[in-house]
XYZ file of C-alpha atoms in Angstrom:
476
model
C 46.106 129.299 117.139
C 47.191 132.820 118.389
C 44.942 135.217 120.048
C 45.190 137.367 117.287
C 44.704 134.620 114.596
C 41.368 133.638 116.657
C 40.376 137.451 116.762
C 40.831 137.917 113.260
C 39.153 134.799 112.152
C 36.392 135.512 114.141
C 35.951 139.129 112.968
C 36.036 137.808 109.511
C 33.316 135.029 109.722
C 30.945 137.648 111.266
C 31.710 140.082 108.504
C 31.181 137.467 106.039
C 27.880 136.461 107.561
C 26.696 140.034 107.886
C 27.663 140.922 104.163
C 26.003 137.775 103.077
C 22.597 138.318 104.608
C 22.278 141.794 104.061
C 23.681 141.315 100.565
C 20.834 138.698 99.966
C 18.106 140.936 101.864
C 19.339 143.968 99.970
C 19.241 142.358 96.406
C 15.995 140.161 97.278
C 14.269 143.359 98.123
C 14.953 145.393 94.954
C 14.208 142.483 93.194
C 10.988 141.891 94.920
C 10.081 145.458 94.436
C 11.113 145.599 90.714
C 8.717 142.471 90.427
C 6.028 143.574 92.170
C 6.128 146.935 89.957
C 5.975 144.694 86.717
C 3.271 142.647 88.136
C 1.016 145.607 88.634
C 1.938 147.180 85.385
C 0.705 143.815 83.922
C -2.400 143.977 85.616
C -3.262 147.623 84.190
C -2.276 146.629 81.166
C -4.820 143.431 81.307
C -7.630 146.126 82.622
C -6.587 148.425 79.633
C -7.040 145.635 76.815
C -10.278 144.748 78.675
C -11.594 148.269 78.172
C -9.903 148.235 74.524
C -11.631 144.871 73.958
C -15.186 146.223 74.896
C -15.020 149.232 73.132
C -13.510 147.556 69.749
C -16.842 145.285 70.402
C -19.339 147.752 70.478
C -17.940 149.214 67.538
C -18.769 145.893 65.681
C -21.738 145.981 62.916
C -24.796 144.315 64.455
C -25.321 141.451 62.190
C -25.768 138.862 65.011
C -27.390 138.816 68.515
C -24.309 137.953 70.139
C -20.318 138.518 69.523
C -19.282 135.786 67.215
C -16.139 133.835 68.079
C -14.633 134.854 64.620
C -15.284 138.600 65.653
C -13.491 137.780 68.866
C -10.312 136.415 67.415
C -10.074 139.586 64.799
C -10.644 141.901 67.763
C -7.891 139.958 69.330
C -5.256 139.866 66.670
C -5.701 143.707 66.561
C -4.985 144.256 70.156
C -1.940 142.406 70.060
C -0.285 143.354 66.806
C -1.180 147.349 68.370
C 1.432 146.295 71.321
C 4.302 145.004 68.893
C 7.681 145.927 70.454
C 6.306 145.748 74.008
C 6.411 141.686 74.000
C 3.141 141.245 74.829
C 0.822 138.479 74.376
C -2.635 137.819 74.994
C -5.117 134.473 75.188
C -8.988 134.875 75.001
C -11.481 132.487 76.031
C -15.071 131.891 76.214
C -17.704 131.153 79.268
C -16.699 127.767 78.796
C -13.148 128.417 79.479
C -12.274 127.131 76.085
C -9.598 129.020 74.537
C -10.973 131.125 71.330
C -7.700 132.904 70.558
C -4.189 132.596 71.755
C -1.270 134.516 70.038
C 2.132 133.310 68.899
C 4.245 131.837 71.783
C 1.544 131.921 74.442
C 2.044 128.203 75.630
C 0.849 128.710 79.225
C -1.029 126.001 80.871
C -4.566 126.906 82.073
C -3.953 126.829 85.605
C -4.404 130.214 86.147
C -7.381 130.575 84.097
C -8.891 128.041 86.025
C -8.046 130.226 89.304
C -9.750 133.189 87.372
C -13.812 134.186 87.833
C -15.893 136.838 87.788
C -15.015 138.206 90.725
C -11.426 137.776 90.659
C -8.223 138.943 88.963
C -4.919 136.782 88.925
C -1.752 136.425 87.925
C 1.639 134.392 88.347
C 5.143 134.317 87.288
C 6.107 131.543 84.920
C 9.097 130.605 83.134
C 8.849 129.647 79.381
C 11.451 128.657 76.726
C 14.121 130.596 78.839
C 12.139 133.521 79.690
C 10.187 134.675 82.882
C 6.501 136.067 82.199
C 4.248 137.572 84.372
C 0.968 135.915 83.264
C -2.600 138.000 84.193
C -6.147 136.914 84.140
C -9.211 139.064 84.315
C -13.010 138.621 83.513
C -14.835 141.476 81.282
C -18.181 141.497 79.265
C -18.546 142.081 75.609
C -22.116 142.392 74.067
C -23.768 140.300 76.225
C -20.830 137.251 76.142
C -18.660 136.529 79.358
C -14.932 136.119 78.403
C -11.854 135.897 79.890
C -8.332 137.811 78.935
C -5.077 136.255 79.834
C -1.723 138.173 79.052
C 2.056 137.425 79.186
C 4.581 139.925 80.022
C 7.884 139.336 79.677
C 10.083 140.531 83.106
C 13.532 138.154 82.090
C 15.138 141.660 82.453
C 13.844 141.892 86.161
C 15.278 138.239 87.217
C 18.393 139.089 84.923
C 19.164 142.567 87.140
C 18.565 140.041 90.207
C 21.390 137.744 88.864
C 23.729 140.950 88.145
C 22.962 142.092 91.424
C 24.204 138.978 93.274
C 27.011 139.063 91.070
C 28.322 142.340 91.994
C 27.324 142.079 95.697
C 29.693 138.894 95.534
C 32.446 140.637 94.298
C 32.074 143.390 96.329
C 31.779 141.332 99.277
C 35.043 139.407 98.314
C 36.813 142.851 98.103
C 35.401 143.790 101.424
C 36.906 141.099 103.149
C 39.996 141.093 101.884
C 40.241 144.544 103.119
C 38.590 143.900 106.191
C 41.331 140.815 106.837
C 43.854 143.169 106.364
C 42.154 145.827 108.435
C 41.435 143.552 111.235
C 45.015 142.096 111.134
C 46.504 145.495 111.678
C 43.871 145.930 114.402
C 44.613 142.369 116.251
C 48.216 143.117 115.671
C 47.872 146.305 117.548
C 45.416 145.150 120.416
C 47.293 142.352 121.148
C 51.180 143.941 121.209
C 50.349 144.077 125.058
C 49.576 140.267 125.500
C 53.112 139.627 122.968
C 55.233 142.026 125.609
C 53.750 139.834 128.375
C 54.617 136.899 126.933
C 58.165 138.142 126.216
C 58.289 139.272 129.578
C 57.073 135.815 131.569
C 59.689 134.236 129.192
C 62.307 136.601 130.224
C 61.654 136.023 133.985
C 61.128 132.393 133.291
C 65.140 132.419 131.913
C 66.175 134.121 135.325
C 65.966 137.588 134.411
C 63.887 138.976 137.295
C 64.736 142.555 136.437
C 62.963 142.845 133.217
C 59.777 144.583 133.180
C 56.984 144.884 130.307
C 56.329 147.653 128.830
C 53.417 149.395 128.954
C 51.912 150.548 125.559
C 48.165 151.178 126.225
C 46.031 152.898 128.922
C 42.792 150.101 128.738
C 42.418 147.107 130.762
C 45.559 145.270 129.069
C 47.765 148.421 130.082
C 46.146 147.791 133.617
C 47.218 144.087 133.108
C 50.758 145.291 132.345
C 50.996 147.322 135.676
C 49.522 144.334 137.658
C 52.114 142.032 136.280
C 54.946 144.529 136.462
C 53.810 144.841 140.386
C 53.645 140.872 140.555
C 57.168 140.709 138.929
C 58.476 143.547 141.633
C 57.028 141.538 144.695
C 58.275 138.140 142.986
C 61.797 139.666 142.393
C 61.471 141.252 146.050
C 60.750 137.686 147.520
C 63.293 135.918 145.371
C 65.830 138.462 146.867
C 64.655 137.535 150.519
C 64.944 133.949 149.792
C 68.526 134.714 148.222
C 69.456 136.672 151.267
C 68.006 134.175 153.787
C 70.039 131.280 151.911
C 73.229 133.159 152.035
C 72.630 134.333 155.752
C 72.257 130.569 156.589
C 75.422 129.793 154.568
C 76.864 132.555 156.822
C 75.281 131.083 159.617
C 76.593 127.779 159.167
C 79.763 129.063 158.311
C 80.283 131.333 161.188
C 78.977 128.287 163.640
C 81.647 125.977 162.001
C 84.130 128.675 162.417
C 82.765 129.604 166.404
C 82.482 125.922 167.262
C 85.980 124.809 165.613
C 87.916 127.565 167.769
C 87.215 126.351 171.330
C 86.920 122.935 170.497
C 90.729 123.123 168.992
C 91.516 124.407 172.120
C 89.708 121.924 174.066
C 91.249 119.228 172.594
C 94.848 120.547 172.170
C 94.889 121.444 175.701
C 93.124 117.663 176.541
C 95.697 115.900 174.861
C 98.358 117.877 176.671
C 96.942 116.661 179.690
C 96.200 113.059 179.051
C 99.780 112.188 176.292
C 102.514 113.913 178.854
C 103.213 114.636 182.491
C 102.871 118.059 183.671
C 103.895 120.022 186.587
C 100.952 121.436 188.710
C 100.980 124.952 187.395
C 100.734 123.734 183.662
C 98.012 121.453 184.281
C 95.975 124.409 186.006
C 96.695 126.485 183.039
C 95.811 123.668 180.348
C 92.626 122.848 182.424
C 91.739 126.539 183.063
C 91.854 127.064 179.112
C 89.403 123.929 178.992
C 87.250 125.313 181.286
C 86.918 128.392 179.652
C 86.313 127.318 176.213
C 83.606 124.721 177.747
C 82.425 127.580 179.214
C 82.086 129.780 176.093
C 80.463 126.975 174.073
C 77.850 126.476 177.013
C 76.962 130.097 176.441
C 76.921 129.499 172.524
C 74.640 126.757 172.586
C 72.059 128.557 175.250
C 72.188 131.667 172.981
C 71.550 129.537 169.780
C 68.553 127.702 172.117
C 67.083 131.081 173.058
C 67.027 132.095 169.671
C 65.285 128.917 168.302
C 62.524 129.404 171.232
C 62.119 133.317 170.227
C 61.669 132.210 166.775
C 59.099 129.161 167.494
C 58.017 129.663 170.934
C 54.465 130.590 172.040
C 54.714 134.051 173.667
C 52.113 134.927 176.251
C 51.626 138.804 176.444
C 50.613 140.812 179.502
C 50.687 144.110 181.361
C 53.893 144.970 183.194
C 55.144 147.697 185.205
C 58.485 149.389 183.663
C 59.557 150.041 187.215
C 59.848 146.200 187.454
C 61.844 145.633 184.771
C 64.517 148.445 185.983
C 64.400 147.424 189.444
C 65.216 143.800 187.923
C 68.236 145.166 186.299
C 69.363 147.112 189.428
C 69.549 144.237 191.175
C 71.372 142.107 188.976
C 74.016 144.476 187.551
C 74.893 146.421 191.209
C 77.361 143.662 192.338
C 79.143 144.881 189.058
C 81.679 147.464 190.778
C 83.730 148.196 187.717
C 81.006 149.961 185.887
C 78.347 153.037 186.902
C 75.152 152.243 186.320
C 72.517 155.446 185.635
C 69.062 154.576 185.811
C 66.299 156.917 184.827
C 62.722 156.125 183.787
C 59.001 157.354 183.760
C 56.679 154.882 185.460
C 54.124 153.497 182.863
C 52.884 150.095 181.956
C 54.100 148.098 179.232
C 52.749 145.299 177.233
C 55.284 142.508 176.548
C 56.529 139.016 177.999
C 58.248 140.135 180.541
C 60.946 137.360 180.469
C 61.485 138.018 176.844
C 62.069 141.719 177.489
C 64.571 141.193 180.471
C 66.780 139.045 178.118
C 66.756 141.941 175.823
C 68.031 144.270 178.134
C 70.368 142.216 179.939
C 72.124 141.172 176.375
C 72.164 144.883 175.754
C 73.767 145.947 179.224
C 76.108 143.050 178.868
C 77.416 144.372 175.710
C 77.506 147.823 176.951
C 80.028 146.355 179.480
C 81.719 144.214 176.944
C 82.243 147.752 174.820
C 83.193 149.735 178.015
C 86.449 150.001 179.681
C 86.502 149.351 183.700
C 84.978 152.464 185.719
C 82.983 153.448 182.825
C 79.238 154.683 182.852
C 76.117 153.071 181.412
C 73.036 154.722 181.492
C 69.568 152.550 181.323
C 66.830 154.995 180.356
C 63.342 154.464 179.756
C 60.464 157.103 178.620
C 57.028 157.490 177.868
C 56.425 158.476 174.177
C 53.384 159.102 171.662
C 53.710 155.501 169.786
C 54.897 153.731 173.051
C 57.310 153.187 175.700
C 61.259 153.505 174.656
C 63.868 151.745 176.275
C 67.188 153.472 175.822
C 70.968 151.666 177.073
C 73.763 154.259 176.400
C 77.633 153.465 176.830
C 80.538 155.513 176.204
C 83.093 152.942 175.274
C 84.873 151.847 171.934
C 81.614 152.372 169.720
C 80.938 150.780 166.023
C 82.125 151.795 163.066
C 79.450 153.192 160.556
C 80.008 150.742 157.944
C 79.256 147.682 160.788
C 76.042 148.823 161.860
C 74.148 146.892 159.378
C 75.941 143.512 160.142
C 76.045 143.774 163.992
C 72.726 142.108 164.390
C 73.513 139.159 162.448
C 74.385 135.753 164.025
C 78.141 135.503 165.211
C 78.779 138.513 163.880
C 81.249 140.733 166.138
C 83.066 143.908 165.755
C 85.733 143.128 167.391
C 86.456 139.490 167.720
C 89.335 138.886 170.127
C 87.490 141.408 172.683
C 84.474 139.546 172.253
C 85.726 136.059 172.576
C 87.986 137.291 175.888
C 84.566 138.019 177.441
C 83.173 134.624 176.304
C 80.947 136.164 173.454
C 79.790 134.627 170.586
C 77.848 137.214 168.648
C 74.713 135.951 169.104
C 73.265 138.420 171.756
C 72.206 141.286 169.437
C 70.877 138.571 167.045
C 68.451 136.820 169.875
C 67.485 140.729 170.499
C 66.062 140.940 167.353
C 64.163 137.793 167.017
C 62.672 138.862 170.508
C 61.733 142.491 169.581
C 60.334 140.914 166.025
C 57.997 139.306 168.025
C 56.771 142.266 169.766
C 56.612 144.453 166.861
C 59.763 146.452 167.381
C 63.330 146.996 166.364
C 66.505 148.038 167.411
C 67.204 151.430 166.650
C 71.342 151.444 167.041
C 73.470 155.161 167.035
C 76.986 155.131 167.233
C 79.916 156.641 167.144
C 83.723 155.319 167.178
C 85.549 156.203 170.010
C 82.484 157.911 171.765
C 80.329 154.948 172.750
C 76.821 153.301 171.481
C 73.099 154.123 171.977
C 70.474 151.369 171.254
C 67.263 151.572 172.021
C 63.634 150.460 171.177
C 60.131 150.716 171.523
C 57.204 148.636 172.852
C 53.863 150.215 171.208
C 50.928 151.023 173.103
C 48.752 148.225 173.581
C 45.746 148.404 171.131
C 42.525 149.795 173.028
C 40.108 148.083 171.001
C 41.824 144.623 171.325
C 41.807 145.386 175.087
C 38.355 146.008 175.319
C 37.439 142.695 173.428
C 39.789 140.784 175.790
C 37.600 142.545 178.764
C 34.420 141.556 177.233
C 35.615 137.835 176.881
């Protein structure tokens, strides 16, 4: 069952119960009030009849010492006939509660008479011959006699009004329920509109339309739910795009790896086959062996770089405080033998928080790329300076530069701007990919600025060590 149908059904049930109980209470309250009023009037009428009987008895000629039964009957007939048109009936009993007079139609039993005594007035509601009556009973004195007077007052109209009230209220209840059902259907349709929109959005997203968003139509909790759903959808779409990018990157990686692997292997197999299958002079044999050696070294370099990338992604990193001067002195000692380039070192003395071997690997790769991009005799600057957020390392060359459209791709594995130039120097396009992986462990990124024909500037920042973390380690 739909939520809107549940809401409609529950509302109608509650409304029906509320109208039923309230209608019963109202109609019954009106009935009880009217019946109590009729009972009060019947008791008052009984008292008036008792007084009238006593008065009539005083006016009877005194022929006897006590009031005769015949005289009582005559007075009763006169009292009953005096109330013609009122539906009044009376019954009079003597001291022994034996009936002396009963009006036509007075067929009530003597239950109320037995309950009546000299100190008590009683009444009850009875049903006789299709009519409802209020029967009253009281005691009065007439010329030394104790008599009991009972009356019957027709109150069928009160019961008829109650039945009419229930009938009318049932009709009104049905009308209200029908109107309520229509109104609640419209209200439930309006209230559940955000849910329907969310359901539609869910189905669209399940079908692969990740760009679809649910429309916000209210400012309440359901509207907030719509916003949260859209935020979730955005996060889901972003994650899916990342997964697709990763899958595409892996496919590109596999394709590039296969291509890079195929080229040296083809050369190695070809030259090896030449050495194996035919007899060549010494010079051609040396050339073939040299090609095999160079391509083998390129495969070795590529495998080492791939291994370094895997280690950087999954290895355990031990950070420690390092003097920046130590890193620059290491680079100076390593690249000084390269007399074909001019290296300029300038750095601030500071302490950095890093894994020294990994940072040295990054710097060596950056310098190696700078050397490959520069012509012999070119200048390469290696600088370091302290900034507000950390220590910045800068490697700048004045070589061939990188086209602007290539800047977003050069950190991908096996990507090379100038493939022929890179391969001639045993490059495989893995250096910057390795640098990116290492710097991600240090919460840093490569910042690349390049102008084609004027050179490239690559830098990264090692962030300052968190002081609170430093104090915690000291306490430990």
